Amino acid sequence: MANNKAPYKTTFEPEHTIQPIYTGGSVALDHSGRILATTIGEDALLTDLDTGKQLAKIDGDGELISTLTLTPSASHLIISSRSLSMRVYALKPSPISVDAINFELVRTLKPHTTPLVILAVDQTGTLLATGAADGVVKVWDIRGGYVTHTFRGPNVLISALHFFELVAGNRDKVSGISARNRRKEQRGNSTSTEAEPNEAARGFRLASGSRDGKVRIWDLYKRTCASTLDSHVSDVTALDYSSKENVLLTASRDKTIMWWDARTWKVRNVVPVLEEVEAAGFLEPGRLTYTGGANGNIRIWESDNGREVTLPQSANGEADGVVSAISFGELPFILSVQADHTITLHSRKSLKDLGSMETIKPLDQIRRISGTHDEIIDLEYLLPDRSLLALATNSEEIRIISLSQSNNSSEHTYYFGADVAQLKGHEDIIICLDVDWSGHWVATGAKDNTARLWRVDPENSSFRCIATFAGHAESVGAISLQRTQPPESSPAYMNPLQHPPAFVLTGSQDQTVKRWDIPRLDAVTSTHKAPRALYTKKAHEKDINSVDVNHSGQLFASASQDKTVKIWSTEEGEVQGVLKGHKRGVWSVKFAPKDTPSIIGDSGPAAGKGLILTGSGDKTVKIWSLSDYSCLRTFEGHTNSVLKVAWLNIPNTDSGKKHIQVASAGGDGLVKVWDANTGDEACTLDNHEDRVWALTVHPVANMIVSGSGDSTITFWKDTTIATQAATTAAATEFVEQEQELQNYIHTKSYRQAITLSLQLNHPARLLSLFTSVLNVSPAEEGSLCGVKAVDEVLASLSDDQIFLLLLRIRDWNTNNRTSAVAQRILWALVRSYPATKLSSLKVRGAQDHNSLKEVLDALKVYTDKNYKRLEELIDESYLVEYTLNEMDGLGLFDEGKGTKGLEAVGQDMIIV
């Protein structure tokens, strides 16, 4: 039997992608606390807060979203954009998957003539309030899509809205209206001729806060302004009402919060919070109040006396400032949104049994969700099982995320992509990181001219800085730890958390490399002495972009913008060799892993000390020999700078041949995999829209992880073995079906032969079969194509099979040699099916030039052309027949006359 084994082909498929879920703007949450609605530019995203999975993505209208909101039951999503339009979507759980929500655009409205700023939905989910920049407030029926109320105030931007219902005992009290508005009401009652409003709306009110610091209470029953609360002097940012306390809460950027008595609309209490308040609300049925503001802290206050319940908290940076917060009655957490697009869940557990004069620590953080990771500069796997990933995200902190596949969102289990911890300590942006062999020790370098060593111990929730290395005059842009794995019986192998790496190497924009020896852990923690560099070497003439230590720890390499790579001895810090050949700065350098086989370069096989890989701004990747420092292979294919390179694991193949492969990430947004043996490109991985800065490879699964400037992280699964097995199986099945088809044709099993030919896409075999059928002599009486068995097959095809056959007939019909067969089979099809069926075939995936309409149009055009050609042949046959008859009349071919007739006719007549 023939060898059907498929050729070796490298393939990778994106298994997971971590994308931004929030890039600024409004955030909404349903009352169950599960569905989170966020904005990503012009699109809206629905996310499961428990599992982190995307439930739905609603594409925008081309303009940025200005605000959005969810109804309490998540039955509707309302989105407003800068195009002045407002879209209302109906939401329903997907019947197919619990991790999906189906959405339908119910209506599109233009609610205001000026930009829409704020939205609010009442507790029943039936009314929607919209506030615009011109001070107009409208109330809408969500399901009906019409305006129920229009309230016009001063031409000042509306900054906050809140529906509430007064307690039953205070609905009819005149004391709930200010004196000024009481006089207006009396004048209005004497002249009003309107019908009596709906009694059900008697207690409903709408509070609106504006940029001038005023809060207006709108009566939905009488359609008037019931009161104007004028005490704030800056933007009103938050409103809330407690029915139990009958109090309205207002918060403003004038650094105060106020509690108003809803019976008299007089201020009950004023508290200076000494920070611009962006969010506030009631907790524990009005007994407590929370605030969040510019200092980045959630603070708790007693509503009765304004006493702060939480202990004093230090102010955070500007990026940590709270811009909004959400909390409902039964939710166990407060959701806060920071200026850096981080969403934090704060536990309310400590508030349940709080005493009247008791103080508590700041609320515990249940979970932290990064809305976007900004620009991914570097990343590495953590821990021996590679269950965590460390990210350098163009910020002063390292973010550690979980790679666990669990869907459980309990306190100690994280879903895939969930934030686990942050390594905070640097004072400027971190631009490089590296991890030791165990994954417990992380080294970072930043623009604050320092490097730090961190110990990662997630089991004990310990993520702390062990040592800080200060000494460089400029940014630390390259760092590398010793990765030599200790013997399995050694204490360092058994307990890596207590045995840090022996040294760390740093490279800086000050053109120097430094080696720092790391003392034992007990010595580091007991002495507060700053570590000193063992040696400092002036390494290059320009910035150093990358350093790497080889597997034995005896050599390290430094790559620089001066177009060179230098190989150094780790102990002495002396140059062992220089790699010259790149035409621009070198961005990345990596030593080959241990036991990497030699490759054959242009000058012969490379043997000896090993290999090293580099990527450069000249768009090339090069492999060098450490024996003579010569270039063995150059890979060209990127259209922009190569920013990161990595070695892949050597796969195990049945052939025994070792495929040495490397990966590179470029400024063109592509990740490429190269075959080091042949110098060819193995495959290209495309899932990013910006330059790919970060690249790493799983040491066991061979999964490639790439991080880009578009804030996405893609996990590329190595599917080479699976693809090869599938290809081999498909080739074997194809050969078997080929043989089966030939057997059917030989035994004249027309049904099986025709359907299998269509399935295997064998137009030549099918044409040969139909040609042999049409040439059957004599043809069976009453058959459309010559054989009744074939007629029966053609009359019982499925829609997909009819369409495939029409495609074949269309192609045959364009050739004069095969058009006769095409016309005969087409005629058989037309006679076998009504025209309505042929014109309305239900075919999956038929589009563009292979759509049903295009196929039928092509059949019509070439059929007309073929019939026209036949008519011309018939006309020409008449002329031939006439000519032959006339020649018979001249006696040129009379029998028995031999050549006498020719002799009687002149030569000129014969020529004519």
PDB file of N, CA and C in Angstrom, residues 468-509:
ATOM      1  N   THR A 468      16.733  45.452  46.151  1.00  0.00           N
ATOM      2  CA  THR A 468      16.728  46.520  45.155  1.00  0.00           C
ATOM      3  C   THR A 468      18.168  46.810  44.750  1.00  0.00           C
ATOM      4  N   PHE A 469      18.407  46.843  43.438  1.00  0.00           N
ATOM      5  CA  PHE A 469      19.758  47.053  42.912  1.00  0.00           C
ATOM      6  C   PHE A 469      19.818  48.436  42.271  1.00  0.00           C
ATOM      7  N   ALA A 470      20.475  49.362  42.944  1.00  0.00           N
ATOM      8  CA  ALA A 470      20.597  50.736  42.469  1.00  0.00           C
ATOM      9  C   ALA A 470      22.058  51.026  42.158  1.00  0.00           C
ATOM     10  N   GLY A 471      22.299  51.636  41.009  1.00  0.00           N
ATOM     11  CA  GLY A 471      23.675  51.940  40.629  1.00  0.00           C
ATOM     12  C   GLY A 471      23.798  52.420  39.197  1.00  0.00           C
ATOM     13  N   HIS A 472      22.849  52.107  38.367  1.00  0.00           N
ATOM     14  CA  HIS A 472      22.889  52.587  36.991  1.00  0.00           C
ATOM     15  C   HIS A 472      22.533  54.067  36.940  1.00  0.00           C
ATOM     16  N   ALA A 473      23.104  54.733  35.952  1.00  0.00           N
ATOM     17  CA  ALA A 473      22.856  56.167  35.804  1.00  0.00           C
ATOM     18  C   ALA A 473      21.630  56.445  34.947  1.00  0.00           C
ATOM     19  N   GLU A 474      21.164  55.443  34.188  1.00  0.00           N
ATOM     20  CA  GLU A 474      19.984  55.622  33.343  1.00  0.00           C
ATOM     21  C   GLU A 474      19.099  54.387  33.434  1.00  0.00           C
ATOM     22  N   SER A 475      18.056  54.357  32.610  1.00  0.00           N
ATOM     23  CA  SER A 475      17.050  53.293  32.677  1.00  0.00           C
ATOM     24  C   SER A 475      17.683  51.917  32.528  1.00  0.00           C
ATOM     25  N   VAL A 476      17.159  50.960  33.311  1.00  0.00           N
ATOM     26  CA  VAL A 476      17.586  49.565  33.201  1.00  0.00           C
ATOM     27  C   VAL A 476      16.661  48.896  32.174  1.00  0.00           C
ATOM     28  N   GLY A 477      17.168  48.669  30.972  1.00  0.00           N
ATOM     29  CA  GLY A 477      16.350  48.139  29.877  1.00  0.00           C
ATOM     30  C   GLY A 477      16.569  46.674  29.591  1.00  0.00           C
ATOM     31  N   ALA A 478      17.497  46.018  30.315  1.00  0.00           N
ATOM     32  CA  ALA A 478      17.780  44.602  30.073  1.00  0.00           C
ATOM     33  C   ALA A 478      18.148  43.950  31.394  1.00  0.00           C
ATOM     34  N   ILE A 479      17.626  42.728  31.610  1.00  0.00           N
ATOM     35  CA  ILE A 479      17.895  42.025  32.864  1.00  0.00           C
ATOM     36  C   ILE A 479      17.827  40.532  32.615  1.00  0.00           C
ATOM     37  N   SER A 480      18.647  39.784  33.369  1.00  0.00           N
ATOM     38  CA  SER A 480      18.649  38.330  33.220  1.00  0.00           C
ATOM     39  C   SER A 480      19.080  37.685  34.530  1.00  0.00           C
ATOM     40  N   LEU A 481      18.385  36.600  34.889  1.00  0.00           N
ATOM     41  CA  LEU A 481      18.722  35.820  36.071  1.00  0.00           C
ATOM     42  C   LEU A 481      19.428  34.530  35.665  1.00  0.00           C
ATOM     43  N   GLN A 482      20.159  33.964  36.617  1.00  0.00           N
ATOM     44  CA  GLN A 482      20.746  32.650  36.390  1.00  0.00           C
ATOM     45  C   GLN A 482      19.619  31.611  36.317  1.00  0.00           C
ATOM     46  N   ARG A 483      19.669  30.758  35.272  1.00  0.00           N
ATOM     47  CA  ARG A 483      18.600  29.771  35.074  1.00  0.00           C
ATOM     48  C   ARG A 483      19.113  28.343  35.227  1.00  0.00           C
ATOM     49  N   THR A 484      20.304  28.168  35.743  1.00  0.00           N
ATOM     50  CA  THR A 484      20.854  26.820  35.899  1.00  0.00           C
ATOM     51  C   THR A 484      20.069  26.056  36.953  1.00  0.00           C
ATOM     52  N   GLN A 485      19.514  24.931  36.554  1.00  0.00           N
ATOM     53  CA  GLN A 485      18.718  24.138  37.487  1.00  0.00           C
ATOM     54  C   GLN A 485      19.637  23.355  38.408  1.00  0.00           C
ATOM     55  N   PRO A 486      19.452  23.456  39.741  1.00  0.00           N
ATOM     56  CA  PRO A 486      20.329  22.735  40.670  1.00  0.00           C
ATOM     57  C   PRO A 486      20.035  21.237  40.649  1.00  0.00           C
ATOM     58  N   PRO A 487      20.904  20.417  41.195  1.00  0.00           N
ATOM     59  CA  PRO A 487      20.650  18.967  41.273  1.00  0.00           C
ATOM     60  C   PRO A 487      19.367  18.668  42.043  1.00  0.00           C
ATOM     61  N   GLU A 488      18.687  17.611  41.643  1.00  0.00           N
ATOM     62  CA  GLU A 488      17.390  17.293  42.230  1.00  0.00           C
ATOM     63  C   GLU A 488      17.476  16.979  43.727  1.00  0.00           C
ATOM     64  N   SER A 489      18.618  16.550  44.198  1.00  0.00           N
ATOM     65  CA  SER A 489      18.755  16.207  45.614  1.00  0.00           C
ATOM     66  C   SER A 489      19.187  17.397  46.467  1.00  0.00           C
ATOM     67  N   SER A 490      19.428  18.536  45.842  1.00  0.00           N
ATOM     68  CA  SER A 490      19.950  19.686  46.589  1.00  0.00           C
ATOM     69  C   SER A 490      18.815  20.438  47.278  1.00  0.00           C
ATOM     70  N   PRO A 491      19.118  21.158  48.359  1.00  0.00           N
ATOM     71  CA  PRO A 491      18.095  21.972  49.037  1.00  0.00           C
ATOM     72  C   PRO A 491      17.515  23.056  48.132  1.00  0.00           C
ATOM     73  N   ALA A 492      18.327  23.602  47.236  1.00  0.00           N
ATOM     74  CA  ALA A 492      17.845  24.650  46.334  1.00  0.00           C
ATOM     75  C   ALA A 492      16.767  24.132  45.402  1.00  0.00           C
ATOM     76  N   TYR A 493      16.874  22.860  45.034  1.00  0.00           N
ATOM     77  CA  TYR A 493      15.863  22.268  44.158  1.00  0.00           C
ATOM     78  C   TYR A 493      14.607  21.919  44.952  1.00  0.00           C
ATOM     79  N   MET A 494      14.787  21.416  46.164  1.00  0.00           N
ATOM     80  CA  MET A 494      13.654  20.994  46.966  1.00  0.00           C
ATOM     81  C   MET A 494      12.854  22.177  47.506  1.00  0.00           C
ATOM     82  N   ASN A 495      13.527  23.275  47.798  1.00  0.00           N
ATOM     83  CA  ASN A 495      12.850  24.434  48.387  1.00  0.00           C
ATOM     84  C   ASN A 495      13.358  25.706  47.715  1.00  0.00           C
ATOM     85  N   PRO A 496      12.921  25.966  46.479  1.00  0.00           N
ATOM     86  CA  PRO A 496      13.463  27.126  45.743  1.00  0.00           C
ATOM     87  C   PRO A 496      13.063  28.463  46.364  1.00  0.00           C
ATOM     88  N   LEU A 497      11.978  28.498  47.134  1.00  0.00           N
ATOM     89  CA  LEU A 497      11.567  29.760  47.735  1.00  0.00           C
ATOM     90  C   LEU A 497      12.593  30.297  48.735  1.00  0.00           C
ATOM     91  N   GLN A 498      13.384  29.419  49.320  1.00  0.00           N
ATOM     92  CA  GLN A 498      14.391  29.837  50.295  1.00  0.00           C
ATOM     93  C   GLN A 498      15.781  29.980  49.682  1.00  0.00           C
ATOM     94  N   HIS A 499      15.873  29.755  48.358  1.00  0.00           N
ATOM     95  CA  HIS A 499      17.181  29.832  47.704  1.00  0.00           C
ATOM     96  C   HIS A 499      17.069  30.667  46.433  1.00  0.00           C
ATOM     97  N   PRO A 500      17.316  31.947  46.542  1.00  0.00           N
ATOM     98  CA  PRO A 500      17.252  32.805  45.356  1.00  0.00           C
ATOM     99  C   PRO A 500      18.378  32.480  44.382  1.00  0.00           C
ATOM    100  N   PRO A 501      18.266  32.958  43.136  1.00  0.00           N
ATOM    101  CA  PRO A 501      19.342  32.737  42.162  1.00  0.00           C
ATOM    102  C   PRO A 501      20.660  33.335  42.663  1.00  0.00           C
ATOM    103  N   ALA A 502      21.759  32.833  42.113  1.00  0.00           N
ATOM    104  CA  ALA A 502      23.073  33.265  42.602  1.00  0.00           C
ATOM    105  C   ALA A 502      23.393  34.701  42.205  1.00  0.00           C
ATOM    106  N   PHE A 503      22.924  35.140  41.043  1.00  0.00           N
ATOM    107  CA  PHE A 503      23.267  36.493  40.582  1.00  0.00           C
ATOM    108  C   PHE A 503      22.209  36.979  39.600  1.00  0.00           C
ATOM    109  N   VAL A 504      22.263  38.271  39.347  1.00  0.00           N
ATOM    110  CA  VAL A 504      21.419  38.903  38.341  1.00  0.00           C
ATOM    111  C   VAL A 504      22.305  39.842  37.533  1.00  0.00           C
ATOM    112  N   LEU A 505      22.049  39.892  36.229  1.00  0.00           N
ATOM    113  CA  LEU A 505      22.801  40.764  35.319  1.00  0.00           C
ATOM    114  C   LEU A 505      21.872  41.844  34.771  1.00  0.00           C
ATOM    115  N   THR A 506      22.347  43.063  34.727  1.00  0.00           N
ATOM    116  CA  THR A 506      21.540  44.173  34.242  1.00  0.00           C
ATOM    117  C   THR A 506      22.300  44.929  33.163  1.00  0.00           C
ATOM    118  N   GLY A 507      21.546  45.443  32.190  1.00  0.00           N
ATOM    119  CA  GLY A 507      22.088  46.310  31.152  1.00  0.00           C
ATOM    120  C   GLY A 507      21.264  47.571  31.075  1.00  0.00           C
ATOM    121  N   SER A 508      21.934  48.688  30.798  1.00  0.00           N
ATOM    122  CA  SER A 508      21.257  49.973  30.918  1.00  0.00           C
ATOM    123  C   SER A 508      21.515  50.862  29.706  1.00  0.00           C
ATOM    124  N   GLN A 509      20.726  51.950  29.670  1.00  0.00           N
ATOM    125  CA  GLN A 509      20.959  52.965  28.640  1.00  0.00           C
ATOM    126  C   GLN A 509      22.254  53.733  28.902  1.00  0.00           C
TER     127      GLN A 509
END
